[in-house]
PDB file of C-alpha atoms in Angstrom:
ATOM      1  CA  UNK A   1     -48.519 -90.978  67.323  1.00  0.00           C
ATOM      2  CA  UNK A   2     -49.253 -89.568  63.952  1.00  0.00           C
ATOM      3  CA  UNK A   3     -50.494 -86.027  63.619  1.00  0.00           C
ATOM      4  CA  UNK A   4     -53.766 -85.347  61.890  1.00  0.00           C
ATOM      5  CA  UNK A   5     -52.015 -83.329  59.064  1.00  0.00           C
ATOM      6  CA  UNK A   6     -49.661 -86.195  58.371  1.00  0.00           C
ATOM      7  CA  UNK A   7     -52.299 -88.589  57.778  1.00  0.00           C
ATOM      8  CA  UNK A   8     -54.302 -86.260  56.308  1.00  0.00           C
ATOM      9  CA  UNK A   9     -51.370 -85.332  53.588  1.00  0.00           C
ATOM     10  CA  UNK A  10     -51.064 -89.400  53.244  1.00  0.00           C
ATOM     11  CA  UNK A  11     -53.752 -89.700  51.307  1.00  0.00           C
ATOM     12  CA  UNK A  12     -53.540 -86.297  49.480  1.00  0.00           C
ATOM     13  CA  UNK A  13     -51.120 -87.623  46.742  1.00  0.00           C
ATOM     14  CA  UNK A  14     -49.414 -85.068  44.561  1.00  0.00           C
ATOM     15  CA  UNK A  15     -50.374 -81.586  46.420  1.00  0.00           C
ATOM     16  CA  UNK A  16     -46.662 -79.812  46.733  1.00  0.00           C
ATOM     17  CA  UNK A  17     -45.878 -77.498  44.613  1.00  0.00           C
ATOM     18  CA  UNK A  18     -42.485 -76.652  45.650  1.00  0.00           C
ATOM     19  CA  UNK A  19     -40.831 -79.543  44.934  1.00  0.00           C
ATOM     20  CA  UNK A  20     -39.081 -78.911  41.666  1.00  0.00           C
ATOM     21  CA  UNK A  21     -35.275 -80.403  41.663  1.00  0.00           C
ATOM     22  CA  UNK A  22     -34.709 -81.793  45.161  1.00  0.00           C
ATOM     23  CA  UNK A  23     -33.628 -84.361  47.259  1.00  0.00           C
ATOM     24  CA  UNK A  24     -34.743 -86.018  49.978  1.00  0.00           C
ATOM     25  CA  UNK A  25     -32.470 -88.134  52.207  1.00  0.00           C
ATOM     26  CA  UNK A  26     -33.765 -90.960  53.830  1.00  0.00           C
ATOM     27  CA  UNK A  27     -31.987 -92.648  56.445  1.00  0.00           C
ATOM     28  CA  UNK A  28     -33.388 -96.183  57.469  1.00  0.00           C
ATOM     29  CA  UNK A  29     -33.111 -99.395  58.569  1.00  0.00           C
ATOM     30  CA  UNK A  30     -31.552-102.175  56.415  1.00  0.00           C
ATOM     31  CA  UNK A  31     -34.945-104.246  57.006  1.00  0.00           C
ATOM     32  CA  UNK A  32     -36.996-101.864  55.696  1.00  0.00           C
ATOM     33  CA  UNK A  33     -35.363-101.393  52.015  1.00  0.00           C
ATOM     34  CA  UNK A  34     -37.640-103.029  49.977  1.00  0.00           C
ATOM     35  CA  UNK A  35     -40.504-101.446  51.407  1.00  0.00           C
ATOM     36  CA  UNK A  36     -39.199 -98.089  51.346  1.00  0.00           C
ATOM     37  CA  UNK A  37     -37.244 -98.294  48.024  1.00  0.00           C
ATOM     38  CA  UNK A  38     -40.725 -99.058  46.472  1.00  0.00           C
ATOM     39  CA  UNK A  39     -42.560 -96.298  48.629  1.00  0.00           C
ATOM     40  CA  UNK A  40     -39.390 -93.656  47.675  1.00  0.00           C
ATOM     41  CA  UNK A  41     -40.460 -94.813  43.950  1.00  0.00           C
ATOM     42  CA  UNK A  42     -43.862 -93.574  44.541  1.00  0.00           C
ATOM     43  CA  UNK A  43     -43.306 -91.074  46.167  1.00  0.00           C
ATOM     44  CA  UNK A  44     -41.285 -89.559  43.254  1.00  0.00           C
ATOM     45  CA  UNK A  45     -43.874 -90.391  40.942  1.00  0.00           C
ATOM     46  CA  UNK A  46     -46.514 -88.006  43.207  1.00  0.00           C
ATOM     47  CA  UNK A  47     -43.867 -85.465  43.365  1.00  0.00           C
ATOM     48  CA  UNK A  48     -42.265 -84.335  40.370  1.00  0.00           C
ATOM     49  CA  UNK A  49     -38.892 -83.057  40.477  1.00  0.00           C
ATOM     50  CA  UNK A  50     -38.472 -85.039  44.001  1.00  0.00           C
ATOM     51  CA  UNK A  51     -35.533 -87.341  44.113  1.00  0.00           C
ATOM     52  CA  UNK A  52     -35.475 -89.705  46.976  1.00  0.00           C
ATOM     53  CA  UNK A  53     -31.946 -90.642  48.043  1.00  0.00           C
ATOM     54  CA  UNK A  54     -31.783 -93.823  50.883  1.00  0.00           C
ATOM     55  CA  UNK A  55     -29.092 -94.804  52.788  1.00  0.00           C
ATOM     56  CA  UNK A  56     -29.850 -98.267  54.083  1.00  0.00           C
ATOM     57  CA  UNK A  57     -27.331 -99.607  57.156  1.00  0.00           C
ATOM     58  CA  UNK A  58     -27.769-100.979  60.787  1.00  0.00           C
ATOM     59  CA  UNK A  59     -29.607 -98.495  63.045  1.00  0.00           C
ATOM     60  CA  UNK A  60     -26.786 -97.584  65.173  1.00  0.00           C
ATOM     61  CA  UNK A  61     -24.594 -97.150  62.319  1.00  0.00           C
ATOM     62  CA  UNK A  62     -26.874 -94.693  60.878  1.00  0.00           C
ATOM     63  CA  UNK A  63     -27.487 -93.077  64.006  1.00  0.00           C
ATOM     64  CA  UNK A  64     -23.302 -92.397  64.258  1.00  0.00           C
ATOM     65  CA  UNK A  65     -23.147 -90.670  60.656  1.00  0.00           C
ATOM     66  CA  UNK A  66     -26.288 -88.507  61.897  1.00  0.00           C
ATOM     67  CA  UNK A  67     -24.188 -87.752  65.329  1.00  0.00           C
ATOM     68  CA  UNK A  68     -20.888 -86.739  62.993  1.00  0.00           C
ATOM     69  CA  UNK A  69     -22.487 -84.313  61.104  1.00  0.00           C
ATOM     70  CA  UNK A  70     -24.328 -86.556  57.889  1.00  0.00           C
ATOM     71  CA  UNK A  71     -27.351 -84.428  56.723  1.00  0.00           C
ATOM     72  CA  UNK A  72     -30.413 -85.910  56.123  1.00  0.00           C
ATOM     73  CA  UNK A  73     -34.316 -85.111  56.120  1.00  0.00           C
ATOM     74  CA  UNK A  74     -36.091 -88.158  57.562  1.00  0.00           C
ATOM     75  CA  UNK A  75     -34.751 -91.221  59.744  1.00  0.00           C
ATOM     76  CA  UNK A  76     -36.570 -94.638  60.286  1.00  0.00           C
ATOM     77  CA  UNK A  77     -34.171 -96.979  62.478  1.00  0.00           C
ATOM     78  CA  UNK A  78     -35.687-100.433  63.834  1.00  0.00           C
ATOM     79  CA  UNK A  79     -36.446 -99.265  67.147  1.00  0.00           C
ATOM     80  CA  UNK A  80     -37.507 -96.648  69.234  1.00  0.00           C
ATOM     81  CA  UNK A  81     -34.091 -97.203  71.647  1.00  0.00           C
ATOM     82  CA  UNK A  82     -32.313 -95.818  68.617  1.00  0.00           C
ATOM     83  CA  UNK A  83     -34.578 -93.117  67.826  1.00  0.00           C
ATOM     84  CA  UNK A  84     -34.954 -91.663  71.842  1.00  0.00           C
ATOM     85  CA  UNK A  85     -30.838 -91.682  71.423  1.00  0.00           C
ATOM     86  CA  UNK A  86     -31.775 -88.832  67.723  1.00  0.00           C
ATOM     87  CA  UNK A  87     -33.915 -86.937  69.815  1.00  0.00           C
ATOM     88  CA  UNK A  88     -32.434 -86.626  72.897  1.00  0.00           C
ATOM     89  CA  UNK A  89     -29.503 -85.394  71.136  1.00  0.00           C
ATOM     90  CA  UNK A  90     -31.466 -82.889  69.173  1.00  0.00           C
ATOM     91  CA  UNK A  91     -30.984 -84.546  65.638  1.00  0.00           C
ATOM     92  CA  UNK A  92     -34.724 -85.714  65.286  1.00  0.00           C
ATOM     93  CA  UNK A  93     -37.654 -82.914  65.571  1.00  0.00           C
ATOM     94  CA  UNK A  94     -40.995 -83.448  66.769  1.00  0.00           C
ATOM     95  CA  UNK A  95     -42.578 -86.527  67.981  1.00  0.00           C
ATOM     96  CA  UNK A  96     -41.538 -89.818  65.975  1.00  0.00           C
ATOM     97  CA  UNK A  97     -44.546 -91.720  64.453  1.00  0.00           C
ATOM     98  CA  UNK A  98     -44.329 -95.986  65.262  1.00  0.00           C
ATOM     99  CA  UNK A  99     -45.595 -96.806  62.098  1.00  0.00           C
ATOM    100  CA  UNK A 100     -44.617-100.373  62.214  1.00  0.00           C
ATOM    101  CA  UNK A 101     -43.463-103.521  64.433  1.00  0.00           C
ATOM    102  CA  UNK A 102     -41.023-106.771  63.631  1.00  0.00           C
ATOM    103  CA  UNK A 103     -40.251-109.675  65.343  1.00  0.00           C
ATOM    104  CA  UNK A 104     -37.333-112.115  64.613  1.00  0.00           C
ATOM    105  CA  UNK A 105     -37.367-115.208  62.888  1.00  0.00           C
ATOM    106  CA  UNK A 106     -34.889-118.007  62.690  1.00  0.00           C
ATOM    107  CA  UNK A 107     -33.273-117.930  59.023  1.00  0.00           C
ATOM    108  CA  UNK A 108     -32.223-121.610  57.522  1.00  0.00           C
ATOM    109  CA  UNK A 109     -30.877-122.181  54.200  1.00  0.00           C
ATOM    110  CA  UNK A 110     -33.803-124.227  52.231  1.00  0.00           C
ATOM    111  CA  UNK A 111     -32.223-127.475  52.599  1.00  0.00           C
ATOM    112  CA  UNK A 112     -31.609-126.959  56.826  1.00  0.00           C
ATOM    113  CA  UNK A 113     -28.835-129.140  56.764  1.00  0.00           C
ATOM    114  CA  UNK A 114     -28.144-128.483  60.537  1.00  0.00           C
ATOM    115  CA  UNK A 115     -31.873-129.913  61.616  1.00  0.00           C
ATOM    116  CA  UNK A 116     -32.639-126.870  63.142  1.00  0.00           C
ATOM    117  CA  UNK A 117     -36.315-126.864  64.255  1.00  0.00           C
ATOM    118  CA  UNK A 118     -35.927-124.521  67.553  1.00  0.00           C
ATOM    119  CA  UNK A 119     -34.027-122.006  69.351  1.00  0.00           C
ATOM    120  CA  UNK A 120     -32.393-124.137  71.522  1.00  0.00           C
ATOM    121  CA  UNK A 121     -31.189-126.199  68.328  1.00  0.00           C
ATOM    122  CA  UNK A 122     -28.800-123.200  67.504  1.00  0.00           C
ATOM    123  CA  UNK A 123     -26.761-124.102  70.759  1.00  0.00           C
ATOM    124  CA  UNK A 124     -25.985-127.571  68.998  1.00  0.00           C
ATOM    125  CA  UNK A 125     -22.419-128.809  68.913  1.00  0.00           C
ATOM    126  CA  UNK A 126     -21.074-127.545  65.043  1.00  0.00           C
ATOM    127  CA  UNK A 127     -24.148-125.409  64.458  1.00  0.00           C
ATOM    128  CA  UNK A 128     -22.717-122.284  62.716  1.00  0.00           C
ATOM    129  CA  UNK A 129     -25.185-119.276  64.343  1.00  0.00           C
ATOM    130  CA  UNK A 130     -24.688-115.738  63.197  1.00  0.00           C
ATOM    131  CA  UNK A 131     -26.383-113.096  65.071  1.00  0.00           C
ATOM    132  CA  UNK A 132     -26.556-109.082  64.627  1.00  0.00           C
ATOM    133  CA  UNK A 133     -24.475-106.949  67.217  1.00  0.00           C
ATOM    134  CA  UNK A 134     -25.894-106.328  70.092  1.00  0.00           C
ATOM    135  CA  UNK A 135     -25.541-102.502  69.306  1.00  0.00           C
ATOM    136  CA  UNK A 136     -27.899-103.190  66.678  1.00  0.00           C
ATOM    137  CA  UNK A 137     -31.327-103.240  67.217  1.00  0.00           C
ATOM    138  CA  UNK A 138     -31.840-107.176  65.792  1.00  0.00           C
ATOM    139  CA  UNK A 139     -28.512-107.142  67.969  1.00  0.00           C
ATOM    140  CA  UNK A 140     -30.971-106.440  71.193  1.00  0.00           C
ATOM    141  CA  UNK A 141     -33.599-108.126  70.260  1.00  0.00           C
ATOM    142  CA  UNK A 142     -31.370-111.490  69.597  1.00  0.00           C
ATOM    143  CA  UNK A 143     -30.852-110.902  73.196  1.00  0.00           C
ATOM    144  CA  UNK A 144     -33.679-110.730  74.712  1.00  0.00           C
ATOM    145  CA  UNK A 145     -35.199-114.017  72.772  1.00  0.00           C
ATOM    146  CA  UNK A 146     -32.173-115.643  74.377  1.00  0.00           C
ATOM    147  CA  UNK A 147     -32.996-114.879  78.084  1.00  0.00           C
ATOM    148  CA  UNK A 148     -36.975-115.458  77.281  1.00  0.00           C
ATOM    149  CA  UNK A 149     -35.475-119.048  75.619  1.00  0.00           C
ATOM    150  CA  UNK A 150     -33.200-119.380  78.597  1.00  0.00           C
ATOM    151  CA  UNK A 151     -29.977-120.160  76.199  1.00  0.00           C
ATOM    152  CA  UNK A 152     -26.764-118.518  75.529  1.00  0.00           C
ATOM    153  CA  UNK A 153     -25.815-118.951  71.498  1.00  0.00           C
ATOM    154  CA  UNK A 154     -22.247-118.489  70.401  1.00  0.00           C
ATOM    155  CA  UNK A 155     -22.733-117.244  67.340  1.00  0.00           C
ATOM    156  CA  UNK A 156     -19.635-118.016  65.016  1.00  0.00           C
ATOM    157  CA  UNK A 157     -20.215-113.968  63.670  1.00  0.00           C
ATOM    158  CA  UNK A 158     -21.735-110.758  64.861  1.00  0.00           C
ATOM    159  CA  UNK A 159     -22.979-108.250  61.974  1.00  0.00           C
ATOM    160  CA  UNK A 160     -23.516-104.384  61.859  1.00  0.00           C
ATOM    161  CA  UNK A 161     -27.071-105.148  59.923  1.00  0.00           C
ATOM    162  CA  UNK A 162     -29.565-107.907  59.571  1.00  0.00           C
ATOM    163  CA  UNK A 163     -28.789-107.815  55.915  1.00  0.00           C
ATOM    164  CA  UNK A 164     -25.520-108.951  57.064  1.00  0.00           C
ATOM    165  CA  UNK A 165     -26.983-111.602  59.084  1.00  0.00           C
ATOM    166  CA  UNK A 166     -28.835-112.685  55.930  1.00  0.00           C
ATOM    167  CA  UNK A 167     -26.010-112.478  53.523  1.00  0.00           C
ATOM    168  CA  UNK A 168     -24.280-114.822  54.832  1.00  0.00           C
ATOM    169  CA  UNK A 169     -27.172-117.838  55.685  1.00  0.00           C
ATOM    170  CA  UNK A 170     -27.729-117.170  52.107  1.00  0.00           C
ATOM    171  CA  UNK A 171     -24.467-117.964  51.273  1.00  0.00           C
ATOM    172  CA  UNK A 172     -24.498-120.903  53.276  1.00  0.00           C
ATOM    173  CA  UNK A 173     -21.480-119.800  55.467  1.00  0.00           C
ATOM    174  CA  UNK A 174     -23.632-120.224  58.363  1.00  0.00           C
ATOM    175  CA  UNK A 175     -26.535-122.819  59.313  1.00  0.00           C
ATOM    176  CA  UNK A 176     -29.128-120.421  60.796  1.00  0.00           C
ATOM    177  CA  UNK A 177     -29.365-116.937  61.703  1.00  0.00           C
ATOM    178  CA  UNK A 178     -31.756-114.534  63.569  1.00  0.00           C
ATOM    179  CA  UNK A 179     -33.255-111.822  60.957  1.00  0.00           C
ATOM    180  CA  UNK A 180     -36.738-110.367  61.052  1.00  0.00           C
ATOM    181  CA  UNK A 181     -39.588-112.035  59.576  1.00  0.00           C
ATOM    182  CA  UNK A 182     -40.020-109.588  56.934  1.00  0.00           C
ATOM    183  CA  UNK A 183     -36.318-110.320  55.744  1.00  0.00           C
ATOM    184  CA  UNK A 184     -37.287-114.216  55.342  1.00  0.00           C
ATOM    185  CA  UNK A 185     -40.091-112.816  53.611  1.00  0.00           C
ATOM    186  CA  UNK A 186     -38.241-110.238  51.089  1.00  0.00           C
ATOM    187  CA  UNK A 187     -36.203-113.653  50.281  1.00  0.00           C
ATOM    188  CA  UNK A 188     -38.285-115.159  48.559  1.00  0.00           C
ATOM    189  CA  UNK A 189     -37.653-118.692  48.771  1.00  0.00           C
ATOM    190  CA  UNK A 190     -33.688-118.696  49.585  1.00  0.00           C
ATOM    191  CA  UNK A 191     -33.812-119.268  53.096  1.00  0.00           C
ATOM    192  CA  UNK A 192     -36.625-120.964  55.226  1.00  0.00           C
ATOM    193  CA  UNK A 193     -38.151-119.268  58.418  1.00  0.00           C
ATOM    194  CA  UNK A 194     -38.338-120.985  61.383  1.00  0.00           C
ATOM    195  CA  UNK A 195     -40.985-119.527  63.864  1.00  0.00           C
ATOM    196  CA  UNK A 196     -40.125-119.596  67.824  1.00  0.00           C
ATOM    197  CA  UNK A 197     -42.384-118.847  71.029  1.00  0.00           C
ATOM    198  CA  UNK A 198     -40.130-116.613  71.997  1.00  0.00           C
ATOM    199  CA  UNK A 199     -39.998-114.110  69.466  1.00  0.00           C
ATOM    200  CA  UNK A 200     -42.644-112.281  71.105  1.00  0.00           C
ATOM    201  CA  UNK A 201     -40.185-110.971  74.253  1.00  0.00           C
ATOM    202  CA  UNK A 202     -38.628-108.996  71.794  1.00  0.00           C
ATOM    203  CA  UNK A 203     -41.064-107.048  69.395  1.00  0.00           C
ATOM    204  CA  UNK A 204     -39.221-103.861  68.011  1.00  0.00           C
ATOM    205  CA  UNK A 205     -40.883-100.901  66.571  1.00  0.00           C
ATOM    206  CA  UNK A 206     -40.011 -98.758  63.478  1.00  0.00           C
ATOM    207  CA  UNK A 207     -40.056 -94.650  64.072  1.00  0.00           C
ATOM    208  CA  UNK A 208     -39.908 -92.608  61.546  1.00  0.00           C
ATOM    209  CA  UNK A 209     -39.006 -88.832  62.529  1.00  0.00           C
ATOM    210  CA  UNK A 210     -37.921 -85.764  60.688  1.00  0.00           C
ATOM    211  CA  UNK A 211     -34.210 -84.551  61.100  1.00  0.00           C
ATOM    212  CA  UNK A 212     -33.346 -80.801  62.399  1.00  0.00           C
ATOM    213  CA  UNK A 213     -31.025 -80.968  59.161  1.00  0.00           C
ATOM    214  CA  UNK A 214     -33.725 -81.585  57.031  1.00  0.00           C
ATOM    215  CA  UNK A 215     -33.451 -78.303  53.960  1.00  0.00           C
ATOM    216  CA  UNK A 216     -37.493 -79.186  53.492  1.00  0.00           C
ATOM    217  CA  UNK A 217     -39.601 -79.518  57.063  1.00  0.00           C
ATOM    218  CA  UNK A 218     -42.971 -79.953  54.509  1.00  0.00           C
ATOM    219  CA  UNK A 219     -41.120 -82.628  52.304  1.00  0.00           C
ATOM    220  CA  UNK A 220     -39.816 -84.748  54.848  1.00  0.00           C
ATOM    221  CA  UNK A 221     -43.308 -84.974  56.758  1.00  0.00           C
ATOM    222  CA  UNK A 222     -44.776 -85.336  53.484  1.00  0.00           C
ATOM    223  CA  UNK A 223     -43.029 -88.518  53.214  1.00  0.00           C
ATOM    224  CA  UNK A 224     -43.456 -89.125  57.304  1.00  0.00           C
ATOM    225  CA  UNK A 225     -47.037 -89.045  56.418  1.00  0.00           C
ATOM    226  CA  UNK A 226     -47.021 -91.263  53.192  1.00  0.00           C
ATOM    227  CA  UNK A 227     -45.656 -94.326  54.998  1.00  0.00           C
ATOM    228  CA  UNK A 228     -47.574 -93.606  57.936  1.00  0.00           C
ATOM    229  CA  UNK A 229     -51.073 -93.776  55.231  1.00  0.00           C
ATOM    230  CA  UNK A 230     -52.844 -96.005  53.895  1.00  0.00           C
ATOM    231  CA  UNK A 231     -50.275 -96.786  50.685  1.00  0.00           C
ATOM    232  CA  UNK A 232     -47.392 -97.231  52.815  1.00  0.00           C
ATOM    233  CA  UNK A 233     -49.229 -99.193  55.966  1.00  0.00           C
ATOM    234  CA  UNK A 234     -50.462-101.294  52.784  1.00  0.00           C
ATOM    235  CA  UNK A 235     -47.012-101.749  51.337  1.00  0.00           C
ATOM    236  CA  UNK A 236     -45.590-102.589  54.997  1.00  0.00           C
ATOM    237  CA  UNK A 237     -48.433-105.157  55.645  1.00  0.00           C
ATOM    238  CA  UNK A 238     -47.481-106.636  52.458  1.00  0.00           C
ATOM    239  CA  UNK A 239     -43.836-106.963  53.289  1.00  0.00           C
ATOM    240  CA  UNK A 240     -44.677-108.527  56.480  1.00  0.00           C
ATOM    241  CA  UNK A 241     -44.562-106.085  59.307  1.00  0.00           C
ATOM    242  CA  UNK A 242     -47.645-105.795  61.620  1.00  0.00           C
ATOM    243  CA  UNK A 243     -48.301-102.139  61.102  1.00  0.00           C
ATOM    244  CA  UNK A 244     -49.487 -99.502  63.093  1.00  0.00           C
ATOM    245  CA  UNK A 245     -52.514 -97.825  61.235  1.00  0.00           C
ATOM    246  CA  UNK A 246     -53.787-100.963  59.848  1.00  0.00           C
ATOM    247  CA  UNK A 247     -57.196-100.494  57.278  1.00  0.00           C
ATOM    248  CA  UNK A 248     -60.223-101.146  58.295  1.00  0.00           C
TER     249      UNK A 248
END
């Protein structure tokens, strides 16, 4: 769980005065871009000379550049499966912080021309279902909503990321896919979100740990800290998550 001096920093705002001209490598989750693109923004603005540098992908995509050698300071997958795998193999340092939770949704372009009202509806003859891998932690968690539901989908694709997944209900190549909540959310109006009962069998959380190959320890829990504070539990409420350190 988050360390006192983590929280404590959160709220500090600008206090670092070694941060002239550097970077900071994020790697996280494709669900959590908007959120963290606008905290990375901030973040900047409370740190001169800091330059925050994302790369967004599937989990266990971003997990495989960290394992072949891709430096980076903090990492923020979509579930704690992917984060044990970063510390176990020595990448991530310290304990991770949960500083948020997901569940899935069921994505439909606005005008749901397949009549899809339930999970079993995506196991309708013609209904084109995409799904995330189950590698990927939307992947797993597609999964287990499927054995709570008691159904098997046959989903016409299987993406690396839920941004994948999203892409292409957008698009209107498929008729319904299963994203997170927060990505029917960040939307805004181009798909529809379809609640299930069983979305609660599979609630993932988000860690955020810093990375042995972090060049700045203090930086990256600086930022550790200023998601896991009252700005960024704020900014991750607004987006849709249910956070972990919620105000009082």
């Amino acid at each position: 769980m988050a360390s006192t001096a983590l929280l404590s920093a959160a709220g500090c705002g600008s206090d670092d005065d070694q941060t002239s001209s550097k970077t900071l490598t994020v790697f996280a989750a494709a669900s959590l871009k908007p959120t963290f693109t606008a905290l990375g923004t901030r973040f900047e603005a409370e740190h001169p000379g800091v330059k925050v540098k994302f790369n967004f992908a599937g989990s266990s995509d971003l997990l495989a550049q960290l394992q072949q050698g891709a430096r980076a300071d903090v990492f923020a997958p979509a579930d704690s499966a992917t984060m044990k795998k970063a510390t176990d193999s020595g990448l991530a340092v310290g304990k991770p912080i949960v500083v948020a939770s997901n569940t899935l949704q069921i994505a439909v372009p606005p005008t749901n021309p397949a009549d899809v009202n339930s999970l079993a509806d995506l196991t309708g003859p013609g209904v084109k279902v995409v799904v995330c891998a189950p590698q990927v932690p939307c992947g797993a968690a597609a999964q287990l909503v499927q054995r709570a539901a008691g159904v098997t989908l046959k989903p016409v694709s299987e993406e690396s990321s839920v941004t994948g997944v999203m892409g292409k209900v957008v698009s209107g190549e498929a008729d319904a896919g299963l994203v997170y909540r927060t990505d029917v959310k960040a939307a805004a109006g181009k798909v529809k979100g379809i609640d299930f009962a069983q979305s609660s069998s599979a609630v993932n959380e988000y860690p955020v740990a810093a990375l042995r190959t972090s060049a700045d320890a203090d930086l990256a829990d600086s930022f550790i800290g200023a998601v896991a504070g009252p700005q960024g539990q704020r900014a991750l409420a607004d987006a849709g998550f249910r956070v972990a350190f919620p105000a009082e």
